């Protein structure tokens, strides 16, 4: 089978920025040859895995474990400090809410902007526009600026665009939990449709039943390293055992 | 070159971003883009009143200033816009993978529309106050290469300040201050006689700034009615190449970190 996503020894390091540096002081320090080593935080350490074409993989882990960093590397908005990331095909990133939206534009204009950022041309958007609006199901709000939208409404619009760009690799980050029942059902149908058509899915979420239902394989990330990976049921069981339970 | 081809491929993003920029600028203004004519009109009126009425210069002085002022304004608007190009679209940069240079270029394209509208003012002025020597002739075609060099310079310096401002947060203040200085180190409000009084070293320093050569060339073609002096125009071309190379290099160097830094 073909490989859709491949990560080889990927590490990502962020400089801990207490204050963004000034150009003036940087030049001054360079002149004096006195530079301070920056404080760093390794968000991901030595991550390697393959995702086959058509596979659905879930990523779980506590807050701050590096899940979203991992997605941003696959979405190519950010680059690894070391190691290599290979992604084949068009990526449909659904990273957080209102990804790639401008609040001052109307829903309609945002559909065009968002779709263009995802690599569509004008004609393709024109052809799919009615279908996108119907899928989002937000009524006349498509003609209002996005700043007037509720969180759920912008998530609907975002997912409506992604559902229509026909990505080869779908990346989803926590975005679906804010929608209502009707919308979540619609998203499930779309994701299952993607799966049937042999698309690859990469799902980051805290919603364990969703992972279990959609993903055959799950990767558990803890403190920037892979803690476990394998069949979803096993990894989730392992994860819920290790995590502190909420008081009942 | 490859960047240009890429831009053609991403023209749809570009047009959407320009639409957004225009919308943000004119969000609550009923007169919309007509406001873009107001600033040069106020400037010209003030200059005319002071120089013509108070100091008794000839009326053509206003025409002499305006042919340089409108291209000057374009440069300043581009640079002030480009400084904020990346942080101003932080949500797009963080969430979508697209060539980052589109953001400053979309700012420049937006101001290009303003430049077009303001140029109409310039044409109107030249028609109202026809100058001796005749304005219409093949020398007017020189406007095209001069404009292209200016555009290249704006893209070069625009990329430079856009990239640096993501990494260092004082770049926006440095740029603002330098733009204030720029007004006085360009041949905008000085007469040719005043300029010729400069000592040679200062005169050359003055023309180190590529905008000086460009404004002089615009004035040669549009006001004096002859082809631009090859020395100031050549200096502008060389200056643009240097600054453009530096700008593109700087932008490339930091481009990959933008999403982590904004």
PDB file of N, CA and C in Angstrom, chain A residues 12 14 17 19-26 72 75-79 93 95-96 98-106 109 112-118 120-122 125, chain B residues 8-17 19-20 23-24 27 91-98 100 164-171 173-174 255-261:
ATOM      1  N   UNK A  12      10.466  18.873  17.169  1.00  0.00           N
ATOM      2  CA  UNK A  12      10.126  20.283  16.996  1.00  0.00           C
ATOM      3  C   UNK A  12      10.454  21.010  18.282  1.00  0.00           C
ATOM      4  N   UNK A  14      10.581  24.760  20.197  1.00  0.00           N
ATOM      5  CA  UNK A  14      10.179  26.167  20.212  1.00  0.00           C
ATOM      6  C   UNK A  14      11.101  26.928  21.141  1.00  0.00           C
ATOM      7  N   UNK A  17       9.505  32.198  24.256  1.00  0.00           N
ATOM      8  CA  UNK A  17       9.578  33.628  24.032  1.00  0.00           C
ATOM      9  C   UNK A  17       8.885  34.332  25.188  1.00  0.00           C
ATOM     10  N   UNK A  19       9.639  37.498  25.654  1.00  0.00           N
ATOM     11  CA  UNK A  19       9.451  38.779  25.008  1.00  0.00           C
ATOM     12  C   UNK A  19      10.107  38.675  23.650  1.00  0.00           C
ATOM     13  N   UNK A  20       9.396  39.100  22.610  1.00  0.00           N
ATOM     14  CA  UNK A  20       9.973  39.047  21.274  1.00  0.00           C
ATOM     15  C   UNK A  20      11.183  39.974  21.234  1.00  0.00           C
ATOM     16  N   UNK A  21      12.300  39.557  20.621  1.00  0.00           N
ATOM     17  CA  UNK A  21      13.493  40.388  20.686  1.00  0.00           C
ATOM     18  C   UNK A  21      13.362  41.683  19.889  1.00  0.00           C
ATOM     19  N   UNK A  22      14.128  42.656  20.259  1.00  0.00           N
ATOM     20  CA  UNK A  22      14.208  43.903  19.497  1.00  0.00           C
ATOM     21  C   UNK A  22      15.355  43.782  18.507  1.00  0.00           C
ATOM     22  N   UNK A  23      15.157  44.328  17.319  1.00  0.00           N
ATOM     23  CA  UNK A  23      16.232  44.321  16.329  1.00  0.00           C
ATOM     24  C   UNK A  23      17.416  45.107  16.865  1.00  0.00           C
ATOM     25  N   UNK A  24      17.127  46.251  17.488  1.00  0.00           N
ATOM     26  CA  UNK A  24      18.192  47.120  17.980  1.00  0.00           C
ATOM     27  C   UNK A  24      19.074  46.383  18.983  1.00  0.00           C
ATOM     28  N   UNK A  25      18.453  45.712  19.957  1.00  0.00           N
ATOM     29  CA  UNK A  25      19.266  45.060  20.982  1.00  0.00           C
ATOM     30  C   UNK A  25      19.993  43.842  20.423  1.00  0.00           C
ATOM     31  N   UNK A  26      19.367  43.171  19.428  1.00  0.00           N
ATOM     32  CA  UNK A  26      20.035  42.022  18.818  1.00  0.00           C
ATOM     33  C   UNK A  26      21.311  42.461  18.102  1.00  0.00           C
ATOM     34  N   UNK A  72       0.186  20.644  12.919  1.00  0.00           N
ATOM     35  CA  UNK A  72       0.648  21.798  12.147  1.00  0.00           C
ATOM     36  C   UNK A  72       1.831  21.399  11.257  1.00  0.00           C
ATOM     37  N   UNK A  75       0.253  19.662   8.327  1.00  0.00           N
ATOM     38  CA  UNK A  75      -0.463  20.643   7.501  1.00  0.00           C
ATOM     39  C   UNK A  75       0.496  21.598   6.799  1.00  0.00           C
ATOM     40  N   UNK A  76       1.789  21.531   7.134  1.00  0.00           N
ATOM     41  CA  UNK A  76       2.829  22.372   6.536  1.00  0.00           C
ATOM     42  C   UNK A  76       2.661  23.848   6.845  1.00  0.00           C
ATOM     43  N   UNK A  77       2.040  24.169   7.964  1.00  0.00           N
ATOM     44  CA  UNK A  77       2.076  25.578   8.366  1.00  0.00           C
ATOM     45  C   UNK A  77       3.334  25.826   9.184  1.00  0.00           C
ATOM     46  N   UNK A  78       3.916  24.760   9.683  1.00  0.00           N
ATOM     47  CA  UNK A  78       5.098  24.889  10.518  1.00  0.00           C
ATOM     48  C   UNK A  78       6.075  23.798  10.071  1.00  0.00           C
ATOM     49  N   UNK A  79       7.356  23.970  10.381  1.00  0.00           N
ATOM     50  CA  UNK A  79       8.364  23.035   9.895  1.00  0.00           C
ATOM     51  C   UNK A  79       9.132  22.422  11.063  1.00  0.00           C
ATOM     52  N   UNK A  93      -6.744  20.694   5.995  1.00  0.00           N
ATOM     53  CA  UNK A  93      -6.535  20.881   7.418  1.00  0.00           C
ATOM     54  C   UNK A  93      -7.738  21.561   8.068  1.00  0.00           C
ATOM     55  N   UNK A  95      -7.819  22.839  11.390  1.00  0.00           N
ATOM     56  CA  UNK A  95      -7.105  23.065  12.632  1.00  0.00           C
ATOM     57  C   UNK A  95      -7.847  24.111  13.442  1.00  0.00           C
ATOM     58  N   UNK A  96      -8.439  23.752  14.494  1.00  0.00           N
ATOM     59  CA  UNK A  96      -9.190  24.652  15.349  1.00  0.00           C
ATOM     60  C   UNK A  96     -10.298  25.345  14.568  1.00  0.00           C
ATOM     61  N   UNK A  98     -12.604  28.195  12.759  1.00  0.00           N
ATOM     62  CA  UNK A  98     -12.418  29.370  11.919  1.00  0.00           C
ATOM     63  C   UNK A  98     -11.026  29.426  11.333  1.00  0.00           C
ATOM     64  N   UNK A  99     -10.457  28.273  11.017  1.00  0.00           N
ATOM     65  CA  UNK A  99      -9.119  28.251  10.449  1.00  0.00           C
ATOM     66  C   UNK A  99      -9.137  28.913   9.083  1.00  0.00           C
ATOM     67  N   UNK A 100      -8.239  29.857   8.883  1.00  0.00           N
ATOM     68  CA  UNK A 100      -8.147  30.517   7.592  1.00  0.00           C
ATOM     69  C   UNK A 100      -9.345  31.367   7.245  1.00  0.00           C
ATOM     70  N   UNK A 101      -9.995  31.898   8.277  1.00  0.00           N
ATOM     71  CA  UNK A 101     -11.115  32.814   8.038  1.00  0.00           C
ATOM     72  C   UNK A 101     -10.730  34.223   8.450  1.00  0.00           C
ATOM     73  N   UNK A 102     -11.336  35.189   7.800  1.00  0.00           N
ATOM     74  CA  UNK A 102     -11.122  36.587   8.177  1.00  0.00           C
ATOM     75  C   UNK A 102     -12.409  37.103   8.807  1.00  0.00           C
ATOM     76  N   UNK A 103     -12.370  37.609  10.025  1.00  0.00           N
ATOM     77  CA  UNK A 103     -13.606  37.971  10.738  1.00  0.00           C
ATOM     78  C   UNK A 103     -14.386  39.103  10.078  1.00  0.00           C
ATOM     79  N   UNK A 104     -13.696  39.958   9.308  1.00  0.00           N
ATOM     80  CA  UNK A 104     -14.417  41.110   8.766  1.00  0.00           C
ATOM     81  C   UNK A 104     -15.168  40.769   7.472  1.00  0.00           C
ATOM     82  N   UNK A 105     -14.877  39.601   6.882  1.00  0.00           N
ATOM     83  CA  UNK A 105     -15.569  39.225   5.647  1.00  0.00           C
ATOM     84  C   UNK A 105     -16.863  38.465   5.955  1.00  0.00           C
ATOM     85  N   UNK A 106     -17.773  38.450   4.986  1.00  0.00           N
ATOM     86  CA  UNK A 106     -18.997  37.673   5.161  1.00  0.00           C
ATOM     87  C   UNK A 106     -18.690  36.190   4.989  1.00  0.00           C
ATOM     88  N   UNK A 109     -17.821  35.386   1.382  1.00  0.00           N
ATOM     89  CA  UNK A 109     -16.467  35.791   0.988  1.00  0.00           C
ATOM     90  C   UNK A 109     -15.429  34.887   1.641  1.00  0.00           C
ATOM     91  N   UNK A 112     -14.847  31.708  -0.263  1.00  0.00           N
ATOM     92  CA  UNK A 112     -13.895  31.903  -1.366  1.00  0.00           C
ATOM     93  C   UNK A 112     -12.471  32.002  -0.856  1.00  0.00           C
ATOM     94  N   UNK A 113     -12.258  32.795   0.204  1.00  0.00           N
ATOM     95  CA  UNK A 113     -10.909  32.981   0.729  1.00  0.00           C
ATOM     96  C   UNK A 113     -10.345  31.648   1.222  1.00  0.00           C
ATOM     97  N   UNK A 114     -11.143  30.962   2.036  1.00  0.00           N
ATOM     98  CA  UNK A 114     -10.698  29.708   2.624  1.00  0.00           C
ATOM     99  C   UNK A 114     -10.399  28.666   1.557  1.00  0.00           C
ATOM    100  N   UNK A 115     -11.299  28.551   0.588  1.00  0.00           N
ATOM    101  CA  UNK A 115     -11.093  27.561  -0.471  1.00  0.00           C
ATOM    102  C   UNK A 115      -9.863  27.905  -1.301  1.00  0.00           C
ATOM    103  N   UNK A 116      -9.612  29.202  -1.509  1.00  0.00           N
ATOM    104  CA  UNK A 116      -8.436  29.573  -2.298  1.00  0.00           C
ATOM    105  C   UNK A 116      -7.163  29.238  -1.527  1.00  0.00           C
ATOM    106  N   UNK A 117      -7.191  29.447  -0.196  1.00  0.00           N
ATOM    107  CA  UNK A 117      -6.010  29.106   0.606  1.00  0.00           C
ATOM    108  C   UNK A 117      -5.755  27.608   0.591  1.00  0.00           C
ATOM    109  N   UNK A 118      -6.820  26.821   0.398  1.00  0.00           N
ATOM    110  CA  UNK A 118      -6.672  25.371   0.351  1.00  0.00           C
ATOM    111  C   UNK A 118      -6.321  24.884  -1.045  1.00  0.00           C
ATOM    112  N   UNK A 120      -7.922  25.764  -4.161  1.00  0.00           N
ATOM    113  CA  UNK A 120      -8.928  25.685  -5.220  1.00  0.00           C
ATOM    114  C   UNK A 120      -8.869  26.923  -6.112  1.00  0.00           C
ATOM    115  N   UNK A 121      -9.310  26.762  -7.341  1.00  0.00           N
ATOM    116  CA  UNK A 121      -9.398  27.902  -8.246  1.00  0.00           C
ATOM    117  C   UNK A 121     -10.836  28.419  -8.257  1.00  0.00           C
ATOM    118  N   UNK A 122     -10.995  29.633  -8.778  1.00  0.00           N
ATOM    119  CA  UNK A 122     -12.293  30.288  -8.705  1.00  0.00           C
ATOM    120  C   UNK A 122     -13.426  29.447  -9.290  1.00  0.00           C
ATOM    121  N   UNK A 125     -14.698  26.717  -7.058  1.00  0.00           N
ATOM    122  CA  UNK A 125     -15.508  27.207  -5.940  1.00  0.00           C
ATOM    123  C   UNK A 125     -16.895  27.615  -6.440  1.00  0.00           C
TER     124      UNK A 125
ATOM    125  N   UNK B   8       1.180  33.631 -10.248  1.00  0.00           N
ATOM    126  CA  UNK B   8       0.101  33.433 -11.206  1.00  0.00           C
ATOM    127  C   UNK B   8      -0.776  32.279 -10.751  1.00  0.00           C
ATOM    128  N   UNK B   9      -0.123  31.237 -10.240  1.00  0.00           N
ATOM    129  CA  UNK B   9      -0.878  30.081  -9.775  1.00  0.00           C
ATOM    130  C   UNK B   9      -1.769  30.442  -8.589  1.00  0.00           C
ATOM    131  N   UNK B  10      -1.290  31.364  -7.759  1.00  0.00           N
ATOM    132  CA  UNK B  10      -2.049  31.712  -6.561  1.00  0.00           C
ATOM    133  C   UNK B  10      -2.832  33.008  -6.738  1.00  0.00           C
ATOM    134  N   UNK B  11      -3.150  33.369  -7.996  1.00  0.00           N
ATOM    135  CA  UNK B  11      -3.824  34.644  -8.229  1.00  0.00           C
ATOM    136  C   UNK B  11      -5.189  34.710  -7.558  1.00  0.00           C
ATOM    137  N   UNK B  12      -5.804  33.566  -7.371  1.00  0.00           N
ATOM    138  CA  UNK B  12      -7.130  33.548  -6.762  1.00  0.00           C
ATOM    139  C   UNK B  12      -7.038  33.942  -5.283  1.00  0.00           C
ATOM    140  N   UNK B  13      -6.020  33.417  -4.584  1.00  0.00           N
ATOM    141  CA  UNK B  13      -5.792  33.843  -3.194  1.00  0.00           C
ATOM    142  C   UNK B  13      -5.539  35.338  -3.171  1.00  0.00           C
ATOM    143  N   UNK B  14      -4.684  35.784  -4.113  1.00  0.00           N
ATOM    144  CA  UNK B  14      -4.304  37.191  -4.150  1.00  0.00           C
ATOM    145  C   UNK B  14      -5.533  38.076  -4.298  1.00  0.00           C
ATOM    146  N   UNK B  15      -6.426  37.727  -5.227  1.00  0.00           N
ATOM    147  CA  UNK B  15      -7.594  38.589  -5.437  1.00  0.00           C
ATOM    148  C   UNK B  15      -8.510  38.557  -4.215  1.00  0.00           C
ATOM    149  N   UNK B  16      -8.602  37.407  -3.554  1.00  0.00           N
ATOM    150  CA  UNK B  16      -9.424  37.359  -2.344  1.00  0.00           C
ATOM    151  C   UNK B  16      -8.824  38.216  -1.235  1.00  0.00           C
ATOM    152  N   UNK B  17      -7.493  38.195  -1.125  1.00  0.00           N
ATOM    153  CA  UNK B  17      -6.848  38.973  -0.066  1.00  0.00           C
ATOM    154  C   UNK B  17      -6.952  40.470  -0.346  1.00  0.00           C
ATOM    155  N   UNK B  19      -9.360  41.892  -1.972  1.00  0.00           N
ATOM    156  CA  UNK B  19     -10.751  42.216  -1.636  1.00  0.00           C
ATOM    157  C   UNK B  19     -10.912  42.410  -0.142  1.00  0.00           C
ATOM    158  N   UNK B  20     -10.265  41.543   0.631  1.00  0.00           N
ATOM    159  CA  UNK B  20     -10.378  41.675   2.090  1.00  0.00           C
ATOM    160  C   UNK B  20      -9.726  42.973   2.558  1.00  0.00           C
ATOM    161  N   UNK B  23     -11.861  45.903   1.879  1.00  0.00           N
ATOM    162  CA  UNK B  23     -13.025  45.905   2.740  1.00  0.00           C
ATOM    163  C   UNK B  23     -12.680  46.388   4.149  1.00  0.00           C
ATOM    164  N   UNK B  24     -11.534  45.937   4.664  1.00  0.00           N
ATOM    165  CA  UNK B  24     -11.130  46.353   6.008  1.00  0.00           C
ATOM    166  C   UNK B  24     -10.874  47.854   6.037  1.00  0.00           C
ATOM    167  N   UNK B  27     -14.324  49.881   5.638  1.00  0.00           N
ATOM    168  CA  UNK B  27     -15.430  49.204   6.282  1.00  0.00           C
ATOM    169  C   UNK B  27     -16.632  50.125   6.523  1.00  0.00           C
ATOM    170  N   UNK B  91      -4.072  34.649  11.822  1.00  0.00           N
ATOM    171  CA  UNK B  91      -4.913  33.445  11.830  1.00  0.00           C
ATOM    172  C   UNK B  91      -4.765  32.667  10.524  1.00  0.00           C
ATOM    173  N   UNK B  92      -4.523  33.381   9.415  1.00  0.00           N
ATOM    174  CA  UNK B  92      -4.316  32.670   8.143  1.00  0.00           C
ATOM    175  C   UNK B  92      -2.954  31.976   8.136  1.00  0.00           C
ATOM    176  N   UNK B  93      -1.942  32.657   8.653  1.00  0.00           N
ATOM    177  CA  UNK B  93      -0.584  32.106   8.631  1.00  0.00           C
ATOM    178  C   UNK B  93      -0.494  30.867   9.509  1.00  0.00           C
ATOM    179  N   UNK B  94      -1.171  30.908  10.660  1.00  0.00           N
ATOM    180  CA  UNK B  94      -1.093  29.781  11.580  1.00  0.00           C
ATOM    181  C   UNK B  94      -1.833  28.556  11.060  1.00  0.00           C
ATOM    182  N   UNK B  95      -2.887  28.762  10.276  1.00  0.00           N
ATOM    183  CA  UNK B  95      -3.764  27.645   9.946  1.00  0.00           C
ATOM    184  C   UNK B  95      -3.678  27.144   8.521  1.00  0.00           C
ATOM    185  N   UNK B  96      -3.101  27.914   7.628  1.00  0.00           N
ATOM    186  CA  UNK B  96      -3.074  27.455   6.241  1.00  0.00           C
ATOM    187  C   UNK B  96      -1.666  27.520   5.694  1.00  0.00           C
ATOM    188  N   UNK B  97      -1.353  26.566   4.857  1.00  0.00           N
ATOM    189  CA  UNK B  97      -0.055  26.550   4.207  1.00  0.00           C
ATOM    190  C   UNK B  97      -0.209  27.165   2.833  1.00  0.00           C
ATOM    191  N   UNK B  98       0.241  28.385   2.681  1.00  0.00           N
ATOM    192  CA  UNK B  98       0.251  29.009   1.359  1.00  0.00           C
ATOM    193  C   UNK B  98       1.510  29.852   1.329  1.00  0.00           C
ATOM    194  N   UNK B 100       3.913  32.539   1.809  1.00  0.00           N
ATOM    195  CA  UNK B 100       3.731  33.703   2.687  1.00  0.00           C
ATOM    196  C   UNK B 100       3.912  35.022   1.961  1.00  0.00           C
ATOM    197  N   UNK B 164      11.162  40.914   8.666  1.00  0.00           N
ATOM    198  CA  UNK B 164      11.875  41.281   9.891  1.00  0.00           C
ATOM    199  C   UNK B 164      10.909  41.601  11.027  1.00  0.00           C
ATOM    200  N   UNK B 165       9.746  42.179  10.676  1.00  0.00           N
ATOM    201  CA  UNK B 165       8.827  42.590  11.742  1.00  0.00           C
ATOM    202  C   UNK B 165       8.209  41.398  12.456  1.00  0.00           C
ATOM    203  N   UNK B 166       8.233  40.225  11.831  1.00  0.00           N
ATOM    204  CA  UNK B 166       7.738  39.052  12.539  1.00  0.00           C
ATOM    205  C   UNK B 166       8.762  38.619  13.595  1.00  0.00           C
ATOM    206  N   UNK B 167      10.039  38.754  13.235  1.00  0.00           N
ATOM    207  CA  UNK B 167      11.094  38.256  14.109  1.00  0.00           C
ATOM    208  C   UNK B 167      11.443  39.273  15.201  1.00  0.00           C
ATOM    209  N   UNK B 168      11.524  40.540  14.809  1.00  0.00           N
ATOM    210  CA  UNK B 168      11.881  41.589  15.781  1.00  0.00           C
ATOM    211  C   UNK B 168      10.720  42.567  15.884  1.00  0.00           C
ATOM    212  N   UNK B 169      10.292  42.844  17.077  1.00  0.00           N
ATOM    213  CA  UNK B 169       9.075  43.631  17.166  1.00  0.00           C
ATOM    214  C   UNK B 169       9.300  45.131  17.102  1.00  0.00           C
ATOM    215  N   UNK B 170      10.545  45.581  17.088  1.00  0.00           N
ATOM    216  CA  UNK B 170      10.720  47.030  16.962  1.00  0.00           C
ATOM    217  C   UNK B 170      10.837  47.484  15.520  1.00  0.00           C
ATOM    218  N   UNK B 171      10.777  46.536  14.564  1.00  0.00           N
ATOM    219  CA  UNK B 171      10.953  46.908  13.170  1.00  0.00           C
ATOM    220  C   UNK B 171       9.863  47.865  12.711  1.00  0.00           C
ATOM    221  N   UNK B 173       8.465  50.219  14.426  1.00  0.00           N
ATOM    222  CA  UNK B 173       8.771  51.585  14.865  1.00  0.00           C
ATOM    223  C   UNK B 173       9.938  52.157  14.089  1.00  0.00           C
ATOM    224  N   UNK B 174      10.934  51.285  13.835  1.00  0.00           N
ATOM    225  CA  UNK B 174      12.084  51.741  13.048  1.00  0.00           C
ATOM    226  C   UNK B 174      11.613  52.183  11.664  1.00  0.00           C
ATOM    227  N   UNK B 255      10.838  32.822   6.623  1.00  0.00           N
ATOM    228  CA  UNK B 255       9.499  32.429   6.198  1.00  0.00           C
ATOM    229  C   UNK B 255       8.953  31.211   6.953  1.00  0.00           C
ATOM    230  N   UNK B 256       9.814  30.202   7.166  1.00  0.00           N
ATOM    231  CA  UNK B 256       9.349  28.959   7.756  1.00  0.00           C
ATOM    232  C   UNK B 256       8.956  29.109   9.223  1.00  0.00           C
ATOM    233  N   UNK B 257       9.458  30.149   9.850  1.00  0.00           N
ATOM    234  CA  UNK B 257       9.174  30.314  11.278  1.00  0.00           C
ATOM    235  C   UNK B 257       7.963  31.204  11.536  1.00  0.00           C
ATOM    236  N   UNK B 258       7.389  31.777  10.462  1.00  0.00           N
ATOM    237  CA  UNK B 258       6.314  32.754  10.675  1.00  0.00           C
ATOM    238  C   UNK B 258       5.188  32.204  11.536  1.00  0.00           C
ATOM    239  N   UNK B 259       4.740  30.976  11.229  1.00  0.00           N
ATOM    240  CA  UNK B 259       3.601  30.432  11.962  1.00  0.00           C
ATOM    241  C   UNK B 259       3.927  30.250  13.444  1.00  0.00           C
ATOM    242  N   UNK B 260       5.210  29.998  13.753  1.00  0.00           N
ATOM    243  CA  UNK B 260       5.589  29.808  15.158  1.00  0.00           C
ATOM    244  C   UNK B 260       5.718  31.128  15.893  1.00  0.00           C
ATOM    245  N   UNK B 261       5.945  32.212  15.143  1.00  0.00           N
ATOM    246  CA  UNK B 261       6.292  33.476  15.800  1.00  0.00           C
ATOM    247  C   UNK B 261       5.133  34.456  15.900  1.00  0.00           C
TER     248      UNK B 261
END
